[in-house]
mmCIF file of C-alpha atoms in Angstrom:
data_model
loop_
_atom_site.group_PDB
_atom_site.id
_atom_site.type_symbol
_atom_site.label_atom_id
_atom_site.label_comp_id
_atom_site.label_asym_id
_atom_site.label_seq_id
_atom_site.Cartn_x
_atom_site.Cartn_y
_atom_site.Cartn_z
ATOM 1 C CA MET I 1 27.019 78.121 29.070
ATOM 2 C CA GLY I 2 26.334 80.939 26.658
ATOM 3 C CA LEU I 3 24.496 84.207 27.210
ATOM 4 C CA ILE I 4 21.099 84.950 25.684
ATOM 5 C CA THR I 5 20.493 88.670 25.200
ATOM 6 C CA LEU I 6 17.169 90.243 24.247
ATOM 7 C CA GLU I 7 17.720 93.248 21.953
ATOM 8 C CA LEU I 8 14.651 95.498 21.943
ATOM 9 C CA PHE I 9 13.620 98.993 20.885
ATOM 10 C CA ALA I 10 10.723 100.448 22.866
ATOM 11 C CA THR I 11 8.744 103.593 23.566
ATOM 12 C CA LEU I 12 8.311 105.147 27.011
ATOM 13 C CA ASP I 13 5.177 103.038 27.473
ATOM 14 C CA LEU I 14 7.279 100.038 26.391
ATOM 15 C CA VAL I 15 5.600 99.424 23.048
ATOM 16 C CA ALA I 16 8.062 97.447 20.926
ATOM 17 C CA GLN I 17 5.920 96.596 17.910
ATOM 18 C CA SER I 18 7.149 97.352 14.391
ATOM 19 C CA PRO I 19 9.819 99.987 15.198
ATOM 20 C CA GLY I 20 11.598 99.948 11.837
ATOM 21 C CA SER I 21 8.832 100.098 9.229
ATOM 22 C CA PRO I 22 5.054 99.784 8.801
ATOM 23 C CA GLU I 23 5.514 96.366 7.154
ATOM 24 C CA GLU I 24 7.243 94.691 10.116
ATOM 25 C CA ASP I 25 4.121 93.876 12.144
ATOM 26 C CA PRO I 26 1.124 95.878 10.939
ATOM 27 C CA GLU I 27 -1.587 93.933 12.792
ATOM 28 C CA ASN I 28 -3.847 96.449 14.583
ATOM 29 C CA PHE I 29 -0.958 98.927 14.717
ATOM 30 C CA PRO I 30 -0.900 102.262 12.838
ATOM 31 C CA TYR I 31 2.498 103.475 14.062
ATOM 32 C CA GLY I 32 4.915 101.188 12.225
ATOM 33 C CA GLY I 33 8.302 102.881 11.736
ATOM 34 C CA TRP I 34 8.026 104.974 14.890
ATOM 35 C CA GLN I 35 11.729 104.543 15.683
ATOM 36 C CA VAL I 36 13.096 105.915 12.417
ATOM 37 C CA PRO I 37 12.778 109.675 13.179
ATOM 38 C CA LEU I 38 14.569 109.106 16.497
ATOM 39 C CA LEU I 39 17.665 107.340 15.177
ATOM 40 C CA ASP I 40 21.006 109.092 15.582
ATOM 41 C CA GLN I 41 24.712 108.276 15.463
ATOM 42 C CA VAL I 42 24.918 107.661 19.192
ATOM 43 C CA SER I 43 22.200 105.020 19.312
ATOM 44 C CA GLY I 44 23.514 103.521 16.080
ATOM 45 C CA ALA I 45 26.958 103.096 17.615
ATOM 46 C CA GLN I 46 25.392 101.541 20.724
ATOM 47 C CA VAL I 47 23.602 98.951 18.612
ATOM 48 C CA VAL I 48 26.791 98.081 16.729
ATOM 49 C CA ALA I 49 28.699 97.655 19.992
ATOM 50 C CA ALA I 50 25.913 95.510 21.480
ATOM 51 C CA TYR I 51 26.350 92.930 18.717
ATOM 52 C CA GLU I 52 30.098 92.505 19.096
ATOM 53 C CA GLY I 53 30.919 88.837 19.644
ATOM 54 C CA THR I 54 27.486 87.567 18.597
ATOM 55 C CA ASP I 55 27.749 83.985 17.333
ATOM 56 C CA ALA I 56 24.070 83.061 16.854
ATOM 57 C CA LEU I 57 20.673 84.672 16.242
ATOM 58 C CA LEU I 58 17.453 83.399 17.804
ATOM 59 C CA LEU I 59 14.434 84.725 15.911
ATOM 60 C CA GLY I 60 10.686 84.437 15.683
ATOM 61 C CA ARG I 61 9.189 83.575 12.313
ATOM 62 C CA ARG I 62 8.073 87.104 11.370
ATOM 63 C CA THR I 63 11.426 88.685 12.223
ATOM 64 C CA TYR I 64 13.238 85.888 10.409
ATOM 65 C CA ASP I 65 11.258 86.489 7.212
ATOM 66 C CA ILE I 66 12.063 90.210 7.322
ATOM 67 C CA PHE I 67 15.747 89.579 7.939
ATOM 68 C CA ALA I 68 16.019 86.793 5.336
ATOM 69 C CA ALA I 69 14.589 89.095 2.668
ATOM 70 C CA TYR I 70 16.951 91.936 3.541
ATOM 71 C CA TRP I 71 20.342 90.984 4.949
ATOM 72 C CA PRO I 72 21.573 88.555 2.249
ATOM 73 C CA ASN I 73 21.420 91.499 -0.184
ATOM 74 C CA GLN I 74 23.486 93.847 2.010
ATOM 75 C CA THR I 75 27.247 94.223 2.401
ATOM 76 C CA ASP I 76 27.781 96.266 5.571
ATOM 77 C CA SER I 77 29.225 94.977 8.844
ATOM 78 C CA PHE I 78 25.838 93.839 10.167
ATOM 79 C CA ALA I 79 25.194 91.896 6.971
ATOM 80 C CA THR I 80 28.608 90.250 7.203
ATOM 81 C CA LEU I 81 27.853 89.164 10.762
ATOM 82 C CA PHE I 82 24.239 88.091 10.287
ATOM 83 C CA ASN I 83 24.920 86.217 7.052
ATOM 84 C CA SER I 84 27.802 84.247 8.547
ATOM 85 C CA ILE I 85 26.411 83.024 11.883
ATOM 86 C CA PRO I 86 23.745 80.377 12.603
ATOM 87 C CA LYS I 87 20.113 81.489 12.690
ATOM 88 C CA TYR I 88 17.607 79.565 14.837
ATOM 89 C CA VAL I 89 13.928 80.087 14.092
ATOM 90 C CA ALA I 90 10.999 79.516 16.445
ATOM 91 C CA SER I 91 7.904 78.592 14.440
ATOM 92 C CA ARG I 92 4.904 76.304 14.949
ATOM 93 C CA GLY I 93 4.559 75.768 11.206
ATOM 94 C CA THR I 94 6.855 74.372 8.525
ATOM 95 C CA PRO I 95 8.473 77.535 7.168
ATOM 96 C CA ASP I 96 10.771 77.793 4.198
ATOM 97 C CA LEU I 97 14.166 78.893 5.557
ATOM 98 C CA PRO I 98 16.179 80.152 2.575
ATOM 99 C CA TRP I 99 18.802 82.113 4.510
ATOM 100 C CA ASP I 100 22.088 80.219 4.739
ATOM 101 C CA GLY I 101 22.730 78.780 8.198
ATOM 102 C CA SER I 102 19.056 78.698 9.241
ATOM 103 C CA THR I 103 17.528 75.953 11.397
ATOM 104 C CA GLN I 104 14.000 75.575 12.708
ATOM 105 C CA LEU I 105 13.734 74.797 16.401
ATOM 106 C CA GLY I 106 11.849 71.713 17.527
ATOM 107 C CA PRO I 107 8.379 71.717 19.101
ATOM 108 C CA ASP I 108 9.815 71.857 22.636
ATOM 109 C CA LEU I 109 10.990 75.458 22.383
ATOM 110 C CA VAL I 110 12.339 75.714 25.926
ATOM 111 C CA ALA I 111 14.471 72.580 25.579
ATOM 112 C CA ALA I 112 15.707 73.696 22.154
ATOM 113 C CA VAL I 113 16.769 77.123 23.442
ATOM 114 C CA ARG I 114 18.585 75.560 26.380
ATOM 115 C CA GLU I 115 20.471 73.330 23.954
ATOM 116 C CA ILE I 116 21.445 76.345 21.835
ATOM 117 C CA ARG I 117 22.712 78.056 24.955
ATOM 118 C CA GLU I 118 25.120 75.175 25.488
ATOM 119 C CA ARG I 119 26.379 75.407 21.911
ATOM 120 C CA HIS I 120 27.045 79.142 21.555
ATOM 121 C CA ASP I 121 28.619 81.915 23.621
ATOM 122 C CA HIS I 122 26.598 85.009 22.681
ATOM 123 C CA ILE I 123 23.075 84.480 21.345
ATOM 124 C CA LYS I 124 20.996 87.508 20.397
ATOM 125 C CA VAL I 125 17.212 87.656 20.192
ATOM 126 C CA VAL I 126 16.182 90.523 17.922
ATOM 127 C CA GLY I 127 12.601 91.823 17.938
ATOM 128 C CA SER I 128 10.493 88.628 17.878
ATOM 129 C CA LEU I 129 8.080 89.775 20.587
ATOM 130 C CA ASP I 130 6.072 86.542 20.772
ATOM 131 C CA LEU I 131 9.291 84.581 21.290
ATOM 132 C CA VAL I 132 10.471 87.157 23.828
ATOM 133 C CA GLN I 133 7.330 86.579 25.914
ATOM 134 C CA THR I 134 8.172 82.880 26.191
ATOM 135 C CA LEU I 135 11.761 83.610 27.172
ATOM 136 C CA LEU I 136 10.637 86.149 29.791
ATOM 137 C CA ARG I 137 8.078 83.758 31.205
ATOM 138 C CA GLU I 138 10.627 80.947 31.448
ATOM 139 C CA LYS I 139 13.402 83.317 32.615
ATOM 140 C CA LEU I 140 15.380 81.865 29.735
ATOM 141 C CA PHE I 141 17.564 84.883 29.067
ATOM 142 C CA ASP I 142 20.585 86.489 30.681
ATOM 143 C CA ARG I 143 20.557 90.092 29.521
ATOM 144 C CA LEU I 144 18.111 92.670 28.261
ATOM 145 C CA ASP I 145 19.373 95.502 26.062
ATOM 146 C CA LEU I 146 16.602 98.088 25.898
ATOM 147 C CA TRP I 147 16.586 101.322 23.914
ATOM 148 C CA VAL I 148 13.784 103.502 25.340
ATOM 149 C CA HIS I 149 12.657 106.246 22.964
ATOM 150 C CA PRO I 150 11.026 109.514 24.090
ATOM 151 C CA ILE I 151 7.552 108.926 22.668
ATOM 152 C CA VAL I 152 4.312 107.401 23.975
ATOM 153 C CA LEU I 153 2.019 105.498 21.604
ATOM 154 C CA GLY I 154 -0.650 104.057 23.884
ATOM 155 C CA ALA I 155 -1.194 101.034 21.646
ATOM 156 C CA GLY I 156 0.767 98.084 20.347
ATOM 157 C CA LYS I 157 2.567 94.995 21.593
ATOM 158 C CA ARG I 158 4.675 95.701 24.648
ATOM 159 C CA VAL I 159 7.980 94.348 25.904
ATOM 160 C CA PHE I 160 6.356 92.926 29.030
ATOM 161 C CA ALA I 161 2.981 91.502 28.049
ATOM 162 C CA ASP I 162 0.377 89.723 30.163
ATOM 163 C CA GLY I 163 1.866 86.575 31.649
ATOM 164 C CA THR I 164 5.304 88.004 32.343
ATOM 165 C CA VAL I 165 6.539 86.551 35.628
ATOM 166 C CA PRO I 166 7.961 88.663 38.478
ATOM 167 C CA SER I 167 11.721 88.924 38.064
ATOM 168 C CA ASN I 168 14.688 90.843 39.409
ATOM 169 C CA LEU I 169 17.050 92.585 37.015
ATOM 170 C CA THR I 170 20.318 94.397 37.668
ATOM 171 C CA LEU I 171 21.515 97.434 35.738
ATOM 172 C CA LEU I 172 24.870 96.335 34.318
ATOM 173 C CA GLU I 173 26.203 99.753 33.299
ATOM 174 C CA PRO I 174 25.132 103.392 33.601
ATOM 175 C CA PRO I 175 22.321 104.470 31.265
ATOM 176 C CA ALA I 176 23.483 106.174 28.077
ATOM 177 C CA VAL I 177 21.469 108.954 26.431
ATOM 178 C CA GLY I 178 21.493 109.728 22.722
ATOM 179 C CA GLY I 179 21.167 113.146 21.158
ATOM 180 C CA LYS I 180 17.444 112.705 20.510
ATOM 181 C CA GLY I 181 16.658 111.539 24.015
ATOM 182 C CA THR I 182 16.797 107.766 23.529
ATOM 183 C CA VAL I 183 18.062 106.018 26.664
ATOM 184 C CA TYR I 184 20.059 102.795 26.373
ATOM 185 C CA LEU I 185 19.649 100.428 29.320
ATOM 186 C CA ARG I 186 21.501 97.136 29.758
ATOM 187 C CA TYR I 187 20.122 94.790 32.396
ATOM 188 C CA GLY I 188 21.116 91.346 33.627
ATOM 189 C CA LEU I 189 18.645 88.791 34.956
ATOM 190 C CA ASP I 190 19.100 88.356 38.686
ATOM 191 C CA ALA I 191 18.000 85.580 41.021
ATOM 192 C CA GLY I 192 14.786 85.493 42.988
ATOM 193 C CA THR I 193 11.610 87.527 42.718
ATOM 194 C CA PRO I 194 10.889 91.140 43.726
ATOM 195 C CA GLU I 195 10.552 91.778 47.449
ATOM 196 C CA VAL I 196 7.880 93.974 49.002
ATOM 197 C CA GLY I 197 8.155 96.381 51.886
ATOM 198 C CA ASN I 198 6.602 99.275 53.719
ATOM 199 C CA MET I 199 7.416 102.954 53.206
ATOM 200 C CA ASP I 200 7.663 103.309 56.989
ATOM 201 C CA ASP I 201 10.773 101.139 56.829
ATOM 202 C CA VAL I 202 12.341 103.584 54.355
ATOM 203 C CA ARG I 203 11.394 106.641 56.414
ATOM 204 C CA GLY I 204 12.515 105.005 59.630
ATOM 205 C CA GLY I 205 9.054 105.326 61.143
#
């Protein structure tokens, strides 16, 4: 069974809307492109390494449209990867999918994603916050790669929206900090739900 990894860029208050440009997801959000001033070589290298071995992309409709308009016209290593592997698109409509290797998922999204997981080894979900909420709610992911940037926006769509279910995650490797203060965190989904306790137990009282 393959691994599904959520790849997300977020602020300290975990806003993940429209990090790359104002056009990505402008709905009720004036801060599109917030990530760009905080990019550096360290975080760029982390992103490249995170995609090693990827053999499928799982995308929401909005992210797919952005990618399909951009990556077929590029020639770098990301373009070579993205253009060559299958792309699976979650959409309730009947979208035009012009990017080679693209397939729309069926109406039963959860069943379709589980089938993809059986077919591929390393599936990456990029952006696609509405899709991410479904995967979080269904615990239908294995890893979460999160780049946390040192800004607070106070508005926008967040990584963990209303309806997210209680879950345990395990830090898979030590946090890595970029030159501009961005922290890269890699988590794995763990079994069970969070436990509760009493501070007296910690203090020994």
